[in-house]
PDB file of C-alpha atoms in Angstrom:
ATOM      1  CA  MET A  26      57.018  22.124  42.371  1.00  0.00           C
ATOM      2  CA  SER A  27      60.026  19.831  42.205  1.00  0.00           C
ATOM      3  CA  ASP A  28      61.510  19.828  39.357  1.00  0.00           C
ATOM      4  CA  LYS A  29      61.542  16.086  39.122  1.00  0.00           C
ATOM      5  CA  LEU A  30      57.741  16.848  38.900  1.00  0.00           C
ATOM      6  CA  SER A  31      56.603  19.470  36.496  1.00  0.00           C
ATOM      7  CA  PHE A  32      52.527  19.828  36.108  1.00  0.00           C
ATOM      8  CA  LYS A  33      53.550  22.123  32.832  1.00  0.00           C
ATOM      9  CA  GLU A  34      52.195  18.807  30.560  1.00  0.00           C
ATOM     10  CA  PRO A  35      49.477  16.313  32.101  1.00  0.00           C
ATOM     11  CA  ILE A  36      51.273  13.763  34.445  1.00  0.00           C
ATOM     12  CA  TYR A  37      50.363  10.097  34.296  1.00  0.00           C
ATOM     13  CA  VAL A  38      50.783   8.544  38.062  1.00  0.00           C
ATOM     14  CA  LEU A  39      50.013   5.006  39.012  1.00  0.00           C
ATOM     15  CA  ALA A  40      47.990   4.620  41.618  1.00  0.00           C
ATOM     16  CA  PRO A  41      48.821   2.662  44.830  1.00  0.00           C
ATOM     17  CA  LEU A  42      46.696  -0.962  44.791  1.00  0.00           C
ATOM     18  CA  ALA A  43      47.298  -3.278  47.703  1.00  0.00           C
ATOM     19  CA  GLY A  44      48.558  -6.573  46.369  1.00  0.00           C
ATOM     20  CA  TYR A  45      49.592  -5.584  42.925  1.00  0.00           C
ATOM     21  CA  THR A  46      51.390  -1.758  42.387  1.00  0.00           C
ATOM     22  CA  ASP A  47      55.020  -4.006  44.026  1.00  0.00           C
ATOM     23  CA  LEU A  48      58.213  -2.989  43.029  1.00  0.00           C
ATOM     24  CA  PRO A  49      58.152  -5.151  39.484  1.00  0.00           C
ATOM     25  CA  PHE A  50      55.035  -3.631  38.556  1.00  0.00           C
ATOM     26  CA  ARG A  51      55.708  -0.107  39.678  1.00  0.00           C
ATOM     27  CA  SER A  52      59.196  -0.500  37.047  1.00  0.00           C
ATOM     28  CA  VAL A  53      57.455  -1.568  34.477  1.00  0.00           C
ATOM     29  CA  VAL A  54      54.599   0.993  34.367  1.00  0.00           C
ATOM     30  CA  LYS A  55      57.567   3.578  35.210  1.00  0.00           C
ATOM     31  CA  LYS A  56      59.685   2.063  32.167  1.00  0.00           C
ATOM     32  CA  PHE A  57      56.860   2.379  30.064  1.00  0.00           C
ATOM     33  CA  GLY A  58      55.508   5.693  30.188  1.00  0.00           C
ATOM     34  CA  ALA A  59      54.139   6.583  34.127  1.00  0.00           C
ATOM     35  CA  ASP A  60      55.547   9.795  35.284  1.00  0.00           C
ATOM     36  CA  LEU A  61      54.809   9.050  39.012  1.00  0.00           C
ATOM     37  CA  THR A  62      54.658   5.653  40.821  1.00  0.00           C
ATOM     38  CA  VAL A  63      53.295   5.319  44.390  1.00  0.00           C
ATOM     39  CA  SER A  64      54.132   2.732  47.042  1.00  0.00           C
ATOM     40  CA  GLU A  65      51.444   0.517  48.147  1.00  0.00           C
ATOM     41  CA  MET A  66      49.598   2.240  51.359  1.00  0.00           C
ATOM     42  CA  LEU A  67      51.949   1.915  54.697  1.00  0.00           C
ATOM     43  CA  SER A  68      50.470   2.382  58.008  1.00  0.00           C
ATOM     44  CA  SER A  69      52.235   4.953  59.778  1.00  0.00           C
ATOM     45  CA  ASN A  70      51.643   2.789  62.734  1.00  0.00           C
ATOM     46  CA  ALA A  71      53.847  -0.185  61.052  1.00  0.00           C
ATOM     47  CA  LEU A  72      56.324   2.434  60.373  1.00  0.00           C
ATOM     48  CA  ALA A  73      56.662   4.170  63.597  1.00  0.00           C
ATOM     49  CA  HIS A  74      57.024   0.805  65.537  1.00  0.00           C
ATOM     50  CA  GLY A  75      59.976  -0.279  63.129  1.00  0.00           C
ATOM     51  CA  SER A  76      58.050  -3.194  61.150  1.00  0.00           C
ATOM     52  CA  ALA A  77      60.640  -4.853  58.961  1.00  0.00           C
ATOM     53  CA  LYS A  78      57.943  -5.742  56.419  1.00  0.00           C
ATOM     54  CA  THR A  79      56.555  -2.501  56.097  1.00  0.00           C
ATOM     55  CA  LEU A  80      60.098  -0.938  55.871  1.00  0.00           C
ATOM     56  CA  ASN A  81      60.722  -3.701  52.831  1.00  0.00           C
ATOM     57  CA  MET A  82      57.296  -1.965  51.164  1.00  0.00           C
ATOM     58  CA  ILE A  83      59.568   1.307  50.945  1.00  0.00           C
ATOM     59  CA  GLN A  84      61.500  -0.433  48.393  1.00  0.00           C
ATOM     60  CA  LYS A  85      62.337   1.017  44.993  1.00  0.00           C
ATOM     61  CA  SER A  86      63.417   0.141  41.464  1.00  0.00           C
ATOM     62  CA  PRO A  87      66.426   2.442  40.491  1.00  0.00           C
ATOM     63  CA  ASN A  88      64.164   3.685  37.636  1.00  0.00           C
ATOM     64  CA  GLU A  89      61.694   5.486  40.223  1.00  0.00           C
ATOM     65  CA  ASP A  90      62.243   8.939  39.904  1.00  0.00           C
ATOM     66  CA  PRO A  91      60.267  10.632  41.041  1.00  0.00           C
ATOM     67  CA  TYR A  92      59.152   8.428  43.874  1.00  0.00           C
ATOM     68  CA  SER A  93      56.179   8.595  46.056  1.00  0.00           C
ATOM     69  CA  VAL A  94      55.422   7.155  49.515  1.00  0.00           C
ATOM     70  CA  GLN A  95      51.897   6.467  50.854  1.00  0.00           C
ATOM     71  CA  ILE A  96      51.094   6.524  54.515  1.00  0.00           C
ATOM     72  CA  ALA A  97      48.139   6.178  56.364  1.00  0.00           C
ATOM     73  CA  GLY A  98      47.495   7.057  59.811  1.00  0.00           C
ATOM     74  CA  ALA A  99      45.390   9.023  62.439  1.00  0.00           C
ATOM     75  CA  ASP A 100      47.428   9.888  64.845  1.00  0.00           C
ATOM     76  CA  VAL A 101      49.720  13.072  64.957  1.00  0.00           C
ATOM     77  CA  ASP A 102      52.302  11.700  66.805  1.00  0.00           C
ATOM     78  CA  ILE A 103      52.445   8.352  65.198  1.00  0.00           C
ATOM     79  CA  VAL A 104      52.580  10.136  61.964  1.00  0.00           C
ATOM     80  CA  ARG A 105      55.207  12.464  63.013  1.00  0.00           C
ATOM     81  CA  ARG A 106      57.243   9.451  64.294  1.00  0.00           C
ATOM     82  CA  ALA A 107      56.647   8.157  60.620  1.00  0.00           C
ATOM     83  CA  VAL A 108      57.694  10.814  58.623  1.00  0.00           C
ATOM     84  CA  GLU A 109      61.077  10.830  60.590  1.00  0.00           C
ATOM     85  CA  ILE A 110      61.511   6.917  59.852  1.00  0.00           C
ATOM     86  CA  LEU A 111      60.757   7.985  56.281  1.00  0.00           C
ATOM     87  CA  ASN A 112      63.105  11.118  56.524  1.00  0.00           C
ATOM     88  CA  GLU A 113      66.314   8.645  56.706  1.00  0.00           C
ATOM     89  CA  GLN A 114      65.512   6.643  53.609  1.00  0.00           C
ATOM     90  CA  ASP A 115      66.980   7.861  50.019  1.00  0.00           C
ATOM     91  CA  GLY A 116      65.022   7.814  46.842  1.00  0.00           C
ATOM     92  CA  ILE A 117      61.586   9.280  48.566  1.00  0.00           C
ATOM     93  CA  ASP A 118      60.627  12.710  46.566  1.00  0.00           C
ATOM     94  CA  ILE A 119      56.797  12.722  47.805  1.00  0.00           C
ATOM     95  CA  ILE A 120      54.540  11.642  51.165  1.00  0.00           C
ATOM     96  CA  ASP A 121      51.587  11.239  50.533  1.00  0.00           C
ATOM     97  CA  LEU A 122      48.727  11.018  52.677  1.00  0.00           C
ATOM     98  CA  ASN A 123      45.584   8.854  52.408  1.00  0.00           C
ATOM     99  CA  CYS A 124      42.557  10.229  52.961  1.00  0.00           C
ATOM    100  CA  GLY A 125      40.475   8.231  50.545  1.00  0.00           C
ATOM    101  CA  CYS A 126      41.017   4.429  51.004  1.00  0.00           C
ATOM    102  CA  PRO A 127      37.388   3.154  52.162  1.00  0.00           C
ATOM    103  CA  VAL A 128      38.396  -0.625  53.709  1.00  0.00           C
ATOM    104  CA  PRO A 129      36.742  -0.960  56.694  1.00  0.00           C
ATOM    105  CA  LYS A 130      39.703  -2.341  58.479  1.00  0.00           C
ATOM    106  CA  VAL A 131      41.581   1.254  57.308  1.00  0.00           C
ATOM    107  CA  VAL A 132      38.521   3.193  57.974  1.00  0.00           C
ATOM    108  CA  GLY A 133      37.845   1.375  61.702  1.00  0.00           C
ATOM    109  CA  HIS A 134      41.314   2.766  62.879  1.00  0.00           C
ATOM    110  CA  GLY A 135      40.184   6.116  62.175  1.00  0.00           C
ATOM    111  CA  SER A 136      42.591   5.949  58.801  1.00  0.00           C
ATOM    112  CA  GLY A 137      42.051   6.721  55.283  1.00  0.00           C
ATOM    113  CA  SER A 138      38.632   7.888  54.443  1.00  0.00           C
ATOM    114  CA  SER A 139      37.275   8.216  57.922  1.00  0.00           C
ATOM    115  CA  LEU A 140      39.756  11.579  57.871  1.00  0.00           C
ATOM    116  CA  LEU A 141      36.770  13.061  55.812  1.00  0.00           C
ATOM    117  CA  LEU A 142      34.739  13.360  58.938  1.00  0.00           C
ATOM    118  CA  ASP A 143      37.482  15.270  60.803  1.00  0.00           C
ATOM    119  CA  LEU A 144      39.048  18.088  58.461  1.00  0.00           C
ATOM    120  CA  PRO A 145      40.754  19.600  61.391  1.00  0.00           C
ATOM    121  CA  LEU A 146      42.531  16.357  62.335  1.00  0.00           C
ATOM    122  CA  MET A 147      43.122  15.670  58.698  1.00  0.00           C
ATOM    123  CA  GLY A 148      44.436  19.107  58.342  1.00  0.00           C
ATOM    124  CA  ASN A 149      46.554  18.691  61.612  1.00  0.00           C
ATOM    125  CA  ILE A 150      48.157  15.295  60.003  1.00  0.00           C
ATOM    126  CA  ILE A 151      48.488  17.309  56.625  1.00  0.00           C
ATOM    127  CA  LYS A 152      50.826  20.510  58.351  1.00  0.00           C
ATOM    128  CA  THR A 153      52.559  17.602  60.678  1.00  0.00           C
ATOM    129  CA  ILE A 154      54.042  15.902  57.493  1.00  0.00           C
ATOM    130  CA  LYS A 155      54.676  19.046  55.364  1.00  0.00           C
ATOM    131  CA  ASP A 156      56.634  20.533  58.963  1.00  0.00           C
ATOM    132  CA  ASN A 157      58.525  17.270  59.723  1.00  0.00           C
ATOM    133  CA  SER A 158      59.401  15.995  56.157  1.00  0.00           C
ATOM    134  CA  ASN A 159      62.872  16.376  54.561  1.00  0.00           C
ATOM    135  CA  LYS A 160      61.309  15.448  50.935  1.00  0.00           C
ATOM    136  CA  SER A 161      60.329  17.684  48.211  1.00  0.00           C
ATOM    137  CA  LEU A 162      56.727  17.334  48.385  1.00  0.00           C
ATOM    138  CA  THR A 163      53.819  16.542  50.161  1.00  0.00           C
ATOM    139  CA  SER A 164      50.702  15.271  48.244  1.00  0.00           C
ATOM    140  CA  VAL A 165      46.943  14.130  49.748  1.00  0.00           C
ATOM    141  CA  LYS A 166      44.550  11.537  48.325  1.00  0.00           C
ATOM    142  CA  ILE A 167      41.023  12.132  48.720  1.00  0.00           C
ATOM    143  CA  ARG A 168      37.464  11.474  48.147  1.00  0.00           C
ATOM    144  CA  LEU A 169      34.132  13.574  47.723  1.00  0.00           C
ATOM    145  CA  GLY A 170      33.411  13.028  51.606  1.00  0.00           C
ATOM    146  CA  PHE A 171      32.485  10.503  54.082  1.00  0.00           C
ATOM    147  CA  GLU A 172      28.596   9.730  53.342  1.00  0.00           C
ATOM    148  CA  LYS A 173      27.784  12.496  51.279  1.00  0.00           C
ATOM    149  CA  LYS A 174      30.016  15.320  49.508  1.00  0.00           C
ATOM    150  CA  ASN A 175      31.696  17.885  50.930  1.00  0.00           C
ATOM    151  CA  HIS A 176      34.711  17.743  48.383  1.00  0.00           C
ATOM    152  CA  ILE A 177      35.059  21.743  48.126  1.00  0.00           C
ATOM    153  CA  GLU A 178      35.690  21.766  52.016  1.00  0.00           C
ATOM    154  CA  ILE A 179      37.606  19.167  51.936  1.00  0.00           C
ATOM    155  CA  ALA A 180      40.141  20.407  48.787  1.00  0.00           C
ATOM    156  CA  LYS A 181      40.453  23.513  50.210  1.00  0.00           C
ATOM    157  CA  ARG A 182      41.187  22.447  53.884  1.00  0.00           C
ATOM    158  CA  VAL A 183      44.106  19.658  52.148  1.00  0.00           C
ATOM    159  CA  GLU A 184      45.240  23.199  50.404  1.00  0.00           C
ATOM    160  CA  ASP A 185      45.359  25.447  53.171  1.00  0.00           C
ATOM    161  CA  SER A 186      46.976  22.742  55.323  1.00  0.00           C
ATOM    162  CA  GLY A 187      50.093  22.993  52.908  1.00  0.00           C
ATOM    163  CA  ALA A 188      49.799  20.461  50.703  1.00  0.00           C
ATOM    164  CA  ASP A 189      51.864  20.786  47.308  1.00  0.00           C
ATOM    165  CA  PHE A 190      49.246  18.803  45.288  1.00  0.00           C
ATOM    166  CA  ILE A 191      46.209  16.574  45.736  1.00  0.00           C
ATOM    167  CA  ALA A 192      44.802  13.282  43.783  1.00  0.00           C
ATOM    168  CA  VAL A 193      40.863  12.885  44.130  1.00  0.00           C
ATOM    169  CA  HIS A 194      38.959   9.614  43.478  1.00  0.00           C
ATOM    170  CA  GLY A 195      35.559  11.251  42.008  1.00  0.00           C
ATOM    171  CA  ARG A 196      33.683   9.049  44.592  1.00  0.00           C
ATOM    172  CA  THR A 197      32.337   9.353  48.388  1.00  0.00           C
ATOM    173  CA  ARG A 198      33.612   6.649  51.110  1.00  0.00           C
ATOM    174  CA  ALA A 199      29.728   5.225  50.790  1.00  0.00           C
ATOM    175  CA  GLY A 200      30.222   5.235  47.049  1.00  0.00           C
ATOM    176  CA  ARG A 201      33.020   2.487  47.234  1.00  0.00           C
ATOM    177  CA  PHE A 202      34.254   1.568  43.991  1.00  0.00           C
ATOM    178  CA  LYS A 203      30.759   1.036  42.175  1.00  0.00           C
ATOM    179  CA  ALA A 204      29.094   4.287  42.472  1.00  0.00           C
ATOM    180  CA  PRO A 205      29.215   6.323  39.293  1.00  0.00           C
ATOM    181  CA  VAL A 206      32.527   8.396  39.228  1.00  0.00           C
ATOM    182  CA  ASP A 207      31.614  12.091  39.749  1.00  0.00           C
ATOM    183  CA  TYR A 208      33.794  13.682  37.065  1.00  0.00           C
ATOM    184  CA  ASP A 209      31.834  17.152  37.626  1.00  0.00           C
ATOM    185  CA  ALA A 210      33.222  17.330  41.604  1.00  0.00           C
ATOM    186  CA  ILE A 211      36.578  16.763  40.346  1.00  0.00           C
ATOM    187  CA  ARG A 212      36.245  19.737  38.114  1.00  0.00           C
ATOM    188  CA  GLU A 213      34.665  21.746  40.524  1.00  0.00           C
ATOM    189  CA  ILE A 214      37.554  21.276  42.888  1.00  0.00           C
ATOM    190  CA  LYS A 215      40.047  21.915  40.281  1.00  0.00           C
ATOM    191  CA  GLU A 216      38.259  25.268  39.609  1.00  0.00           C
ATOM    192  CA  ALA A 217      38.304  25.936  43.836  1.00  0.00           C
ATOM    193  CA  ILE A 218      41.711  25.366  44.255  1.00  0.00           C
ATOM    194  CA  LYS A 219      45.322  26.855  42.963  1.00  0.00           C
ATOM    195  CA  ILE A 220      47.421  23.447  44.009  1.00  0.00           C
ATOM    196  CA  PRO A 221      47.176  20.887  41.104  1.00  0.00           C
ATOM    197  CA  VAL A 222      44.472  18.155  40.964  1.00  0.00           C
ATOM    198  CA  ILE A 223      45.241  14.698  39.655  1.00  0.00           C
ATOM    199  CA  ALA A 224      41.901  12.949  38.704  1.00  0.00           C
ATOM    200  CA  ASN A 225      41.388   9.342  39.727  1.00  0.00           C
ATOM    201  CA  GLY A 226      38.600   7.132  39.531  1.00  0.00           C
ATOM    202  CA  ASP A 227      37.127   4.485  36.819  1.00  0.00           C
ATOM    203  CA  ILE A 228      39.754   5.408  34.134  1.00  0.00           C
ATOM    204  CA  ASP A 229      40.722   2.252  32.230  1.00  0.00           C
ATOM    205  CA  SER A 230      41.434   3.147  28.641  1.00  0.00           C
ATOM    206  CA  TYR A 231      43.549   6.066  26.872  1.00  0.00           C
ATOM    207  CA  GLU A 232      40.302   7.339  25.413  1.00  0.00           C
ATOM    208  CA  LYS A 233      38.774   7.652  29.097  1.00  0.00           C
ATOM    209  CA  ALA A 234      42.092   9.181  30.275  1.00  0.00           C
ATOM    210  CA  LYS A 235      42.242  11.788  27.437  1.00  0.00           C
ATOM    211  CA  TRP A 236      38.011  12.613  28.314  1.00  0.00           C
ATOM    212  CA  VAL A 237      38.830  12.992  31.470  1.00  0.00           C
ATOM    213  CA  LEU A 238      41.740  15.314  31.374  1.00  0.00           C
ATOM    214  CA  GLU A 239      39.641  17.408  29.046  1.00  0.00           C
ATOM    215  CA  HIS A 240      36.597  17.392  30.977  1.00  0.00           C
ATOM    216  CA  THR A 241      37.965  17.923  34.503  1.00  0.00           C
ATOM    217  CA  GLY A 242      40.878  20.256  33.204  1.00  0.00           C
ATOM    218  CA  ALA A 243      42.838  18.494  36.043  1.00  0.00           C
ATOM    219  CA  ASP A 244      46.557  18.334  35.990  1.00  0.00           C
ATOM    220  CA  GLY A 245      46.691  14.424  35.375  1.00  0.00           C
ATOM    221  CA  VAL A 246      45.170  11.249  35.871  1.00  0.00           C
ATOM    222  CA  MET A 247      45.678   8.680  38.231  1.00  0.00           C
ATOM    223  CA  ILE A 248      45.214   4.888  37.140  1.00  0.00           C
ATOM    224  CA  GLY A 249      44.685   2.248  39.607  1.00  0.00           C
ATOM    225  CA  ARG A 250      42.745  -0.845  37.992  1.00  0.00           C
ATOM    226  CA  GLY A 251      43.055   0.319  34.741  1.00  0.00           C
ATOM    227  CA  ALA A 252      46.806  -0.548  34.662  1.00  0.00           C
ATOM    228  CA  VAL A 253      46.393  -4.147  36.023  1.00  0.00           C
ATOM    229  CA  GLY A 254      46.380  -6.415  32.891  1.00  0.00           C
ATOM    230  CA  ALA A 255      47.002  -3.353  30.792  1.00  0.00           C
ATOM    231  CA  PRO A 256      49.753  -1.250  32.120  1.00  0.00           C
ATOM    232  CA  TRP A 257      50.568  -0.219  28.678  1.00  0.00           C
ATOM    233  CA  ILE A 258      48.136   2.561  29.252  1.00  0.00           C
ATOM    234  CA  PHE A 259      50.971   4.352  30.119  1.00  0.00           C
ATOM    235  CA  HIS A 260      52.922   3.979  27.230  1.00  0.00           C
ATOM    236  CA  GLN A 261      49.418   4.682  25.007  1.00  0.00           C
ATOM    237  CA  LEU A 262      49.182   8.122  26.961  1.00  0.00           C
ATOM    238  CA  LYS A 263      52.854   8.909  26.792  1.00  0.00           C
ATOM    239  CA  SER A 264      53.276   8.545  22.878  1.00  0.00           C
ATOM    240  CA  GLY A 265      49.552   9.687  22.649  1.00  0.00           C
ATOM    241  CA  SER A 266      48.302   7.198  20.384  1.00  0.00           C
ATOM    242  CA  GLU A 267      45.658   4.772  20.951  1.00  0.00           C
ATOM    243  CA  PHE A 268      47.298   2.196  19.268  1.00  0.00           C
ATOM    244  CA  ILE A 269      49.284  -0.439  20.872  1.00  0.00           C
ATOM    245  CA  ASP A 270      51.849  -2.803  18.878  1.00  0.00           C
ATOM    246  CA  LYS A 271      51.453  -6.624  20.089  1.00  0.00           C
ATOM    247  CA  LYS A 272      55.024  -6.626  20.287  1.00  0.00           C
ATOM    248  CA  ILE A 273      54.608  -3.922  23.168  1.00  0.00           C
ATOM    249  CA  LYS A 274      52.290  -5.587  24.830  1.00  0.00           C
ATOM    250  CA  HIS A 275      54.546  -8.634  24.846  1.00  0.00           C
ATOM    251  CA  ASP A 276      57.796  -6.916  25.874  1.00  0.00           C
ATOM    252  CA  ILE A 277      55.732  -5.602  28.497  1.00  0.00           C
ATOM    253  CA  ILE A 278      54.519  -8.882  30.514  1.00  0.00           C
ATOM    254  CA  MET A 279      58.214 -10.453  29.963  1.00  0.00           C
ATOM    255  CA  GLU A 280      59.414  -7.276  31.360  1.00  0.00           C
ATOM    256  CA  HIS A 281      57.049  -7.839  34.285  1.00  0.00           C
ATOM    257  CA  PHE A 282      57.828 -11.343  34.906  1.00  0.00           C
ATOM    258  CA  ASP A 283      61.726 -10.996  34.645  1.00  0.00           C
ATOM    259  CA  LYS A 284      61.544  -8.218  37.294  1.00  0.00           C
ATOM    260  CA  MET A 285      59.058 -10.352  39.607  1.00  0.00           C
ATOM    261  CA  ILE A 286      61.633 -13.079  39.563  1.00  0.00           C
ATOM    262  CA  GLU A 287      64.307 -10.793  40.215  1.00  0.00           C
ATOM    263  CA  PHE A 288      62.583  -9.508  43.420  1.00  0.00           C
ATOM    264  CA  TYR A 289      60.786 -12.428  44.630  1.00  0.00           C
ATOM    265  CA  ASP A 290      63.209 -15.174  43.253  1.00  0.00           C
ATOM    266  CA  SER A 291      60.663 -18.600  42.599  1.00  0.00           C
ATOM    267  CA  HIS A 292      58.012 -17.145  44.670  1.00  0.00           C
ATOM    268  CA  GLY A 293      57.396 -14.682  42.261  1.00  0.00           C
ATOM    269  CA  VAL A 294      55.816 -17.747  40.157  1.00  0.00           C
ATOM    270  CA  PRO A 295      53.304 -18.610  41.474  1.00  0.00           C
ATOM    271  CA  MET A 296      52.469 -14.412  42.188  1.00  0.00           C
ATOM    272  CA  PHE A 297      52.533 -14.123  38.631  1.00  0.00           C
ATOM    273  CA  ARG A 298      49.748 -16.357  37.754  1.00  0.00           C
ATOM    274  CA  LYS A 299      47.172 -13.427  38.621  1.00  0.00           C
ATOM    275  CA  HIS A 300      49.326 -11.046  36.270  1.00  0.00           C
ATOM    276  CA  THR A 301      48.695 -14.029  33.400  1.00  0.00           C
ATOM    277  CA  HIS A 302      45.430 -14.215  34.111  1.00  0.00           C
ATOM    278  CA  THR A 303      44.636 -11.066  33.303  1.00  0.00           C
ATOM    279  CA  TYR A 304      47.074 -10.398  30.816  1.00  0.00           C
ATOM    280  CA  SER A 305      45.717 -13.538  28.905  1.00  0.00           C
ATOM    281  CA  LYS A 306      42.228 -12.089  28.675  1.00  0.00           C
ATOM    282  CA  GLY A 307      41.247 -11.384  24.640  1.00  0.00           C
ATOM    283  CA  TYR A 308      43.523 -13.656  23.081  1.00  0.00           C
ATOM    284  CA  ARG A 309      42.777 -16.838  21.715  1.00  0.00           C
ATOM    285  CA  GLY A 310      43.677 -20.147  24.089  1.00  0.00           C
ATOM    286  CA  ALA A 311      43.632 -17.753  27.321  1.00  0.00           C
ATOM    287  CA  SER A 312      41.613 -20.301  29.240  1.00  0.00           C
ATOM    288  CA  ALA A 313      44.103 -23.299  28.099  1.00  0.00           C
ATOM    289  CA  LEU A 314      46.975 -21.242  28.882  1.00  0.00           C
ATOM    290  CA  ARG A 315      45.624 -20.177  32.481  1.00  0.00           C
ATOM    291  CA  ASP A 316      44.625 -23.834  33.226  1.00  0.00           C
ATOM    292  CA  SER A 317      48.717 -24.778  32.126  1.00  0.00           C
ATOM    293  CA  VAL A 318      50.527 -22.365  34.163  1.00  0.00           C
ATOM    294  CA  ASN A 319      48.464 -22.752  37.337  1.00  0.00           C
ATOM    295  CA  ARG A 320      50.540 -26.338  37.462  1.00  0.00           C
ATOM    296  CA  ILE A 321      53.828 -24.743  36.617  1.00  0.00           C
ATOM    297  CA  SER A 322      56.436 -23.802  39.265  1.00  0.00           C
ATOM    298  CA  ASP A 323      60.051 -24.140  37.661  1.00  0.00           C
ATOM    299  CA  VAL A 324      60.924 -20.315  36.519  1.00  0.00           C
ATOM    300  CA  GLN A 325      62.348 -21.474  33.147  1.00  0.00           C
ATOM    301  CA  GLU A 326      59.291 -23.354  31.902  1.00  0.00           C
ATOM    302  CA  TYR A 327      56.833 -21.071  33.044  1.00  0.00           C
ATOM    303  CA  ARG A 328      58.562 -17.977  31.402  1.00  0.00           C
ATOM    304  CA  ALA A 329      59.248 -20.307  28.186  1.00  0.00           C
ATOM    305  CA  VAL A 330      55.565 -21.054  27.797  1.00  0.00           C
ATOM    306  CA  ILE A 331      54.287 -17.158  28.182  1.00  0.00           C
ATOM    307  CA  ASP A 332      56.724 -16.034  26.162  1.00  0.00           C
ATOM    308  CA  ASP A 333      55.594 -18.433  23.728  1.00  0.00           C
ATOM    309  CA  PHE A 334      51.948 -17.684  24.087  1.00  0.00           C
ATOM    310  CA  PHE A 335      52.009 -13.817  23.891  1.00  0.00           C
ATOM    311  CA  SER A 336      54.518 -14.101  20.789  1.00  0.00           C
ATOM    312  CA  ASN A 337      51.976 -16.291  18.705  1.00  0.00           C
ATOM    313  CA  SER A 338      48.691 -16.292  19.844  1.00  0.00           C
ATOM    314  CA  GLU A 339      45.949 -14.008  18.170  1.00  0.00           C
ATOM    315  CA  ILE A 340      44.456 -10.891  20.256  1.00  0.00           C
ATOM    316  CA  VAL A 341      40.788 -11.778  19.267  1.00  0.00           C
ATOM    317  CA  CYS A 342      39.298  -9.063  20.809  1.00  0.00           C
TER     318      CYS A 342
END
């Protein structure tokens, strides 16, 4: 295992989420406790064809160390070319293959969870990444199956194909994001393979993360939607305390806003509105704040409004 990523203690990973886990958000959760951050999912086809937008999404914050880039793909030759492109990029420690995305557009191209229908192909793609990557580690994100569970077979294929660790979302593709997460199945995978296993799915609180680690025996947890609006979950886990001081919440929110402006310039203001809406849940006066910021475009005015709100408004739930 890489000296940058030790599994001696449980590791806390920010899951890739399209539209949310951009560089500013990742840099904040890294600063406040995440052990590993992962890029938004990138198309290996777009990488192989030199898409400037996709290459721009590889950018990372200086504090993202270690850093993983997640790719999706269903063609061995295209994936090999994508890996060669990533090999030219410094600062990447892990290439992660997405075998879990349930989105029809991704599945329709044979990528994401569609690979769970063709395990020989999935294995070949994993081997291609492992054999051609100059990065320290290769990892894979899976679900429990496509229509039905065949999670042990999938996990063993991942291991046998050379992956260094695996992240498991505890639903089938058919379960999308609504079906109950099967944490027993994640535990069964942990017991069946030797490589580290990261548990993922509906981990939305400090207590839930601790329970999942204990129940599954996993080597870490991966948190995605549970960190949106509450990135301090990583601070809670790293500090070992469920209590989170209001001032720390305020610091994290302001740091996130400042990083958005630093990265996106003034366009960061409208982009931060959705984050303001989620951050303000549970605060007195949240609806008035949301209404107010929807009409603010000036960076300094926006900053002053949210700084005042999160400093002085009372948390009511």
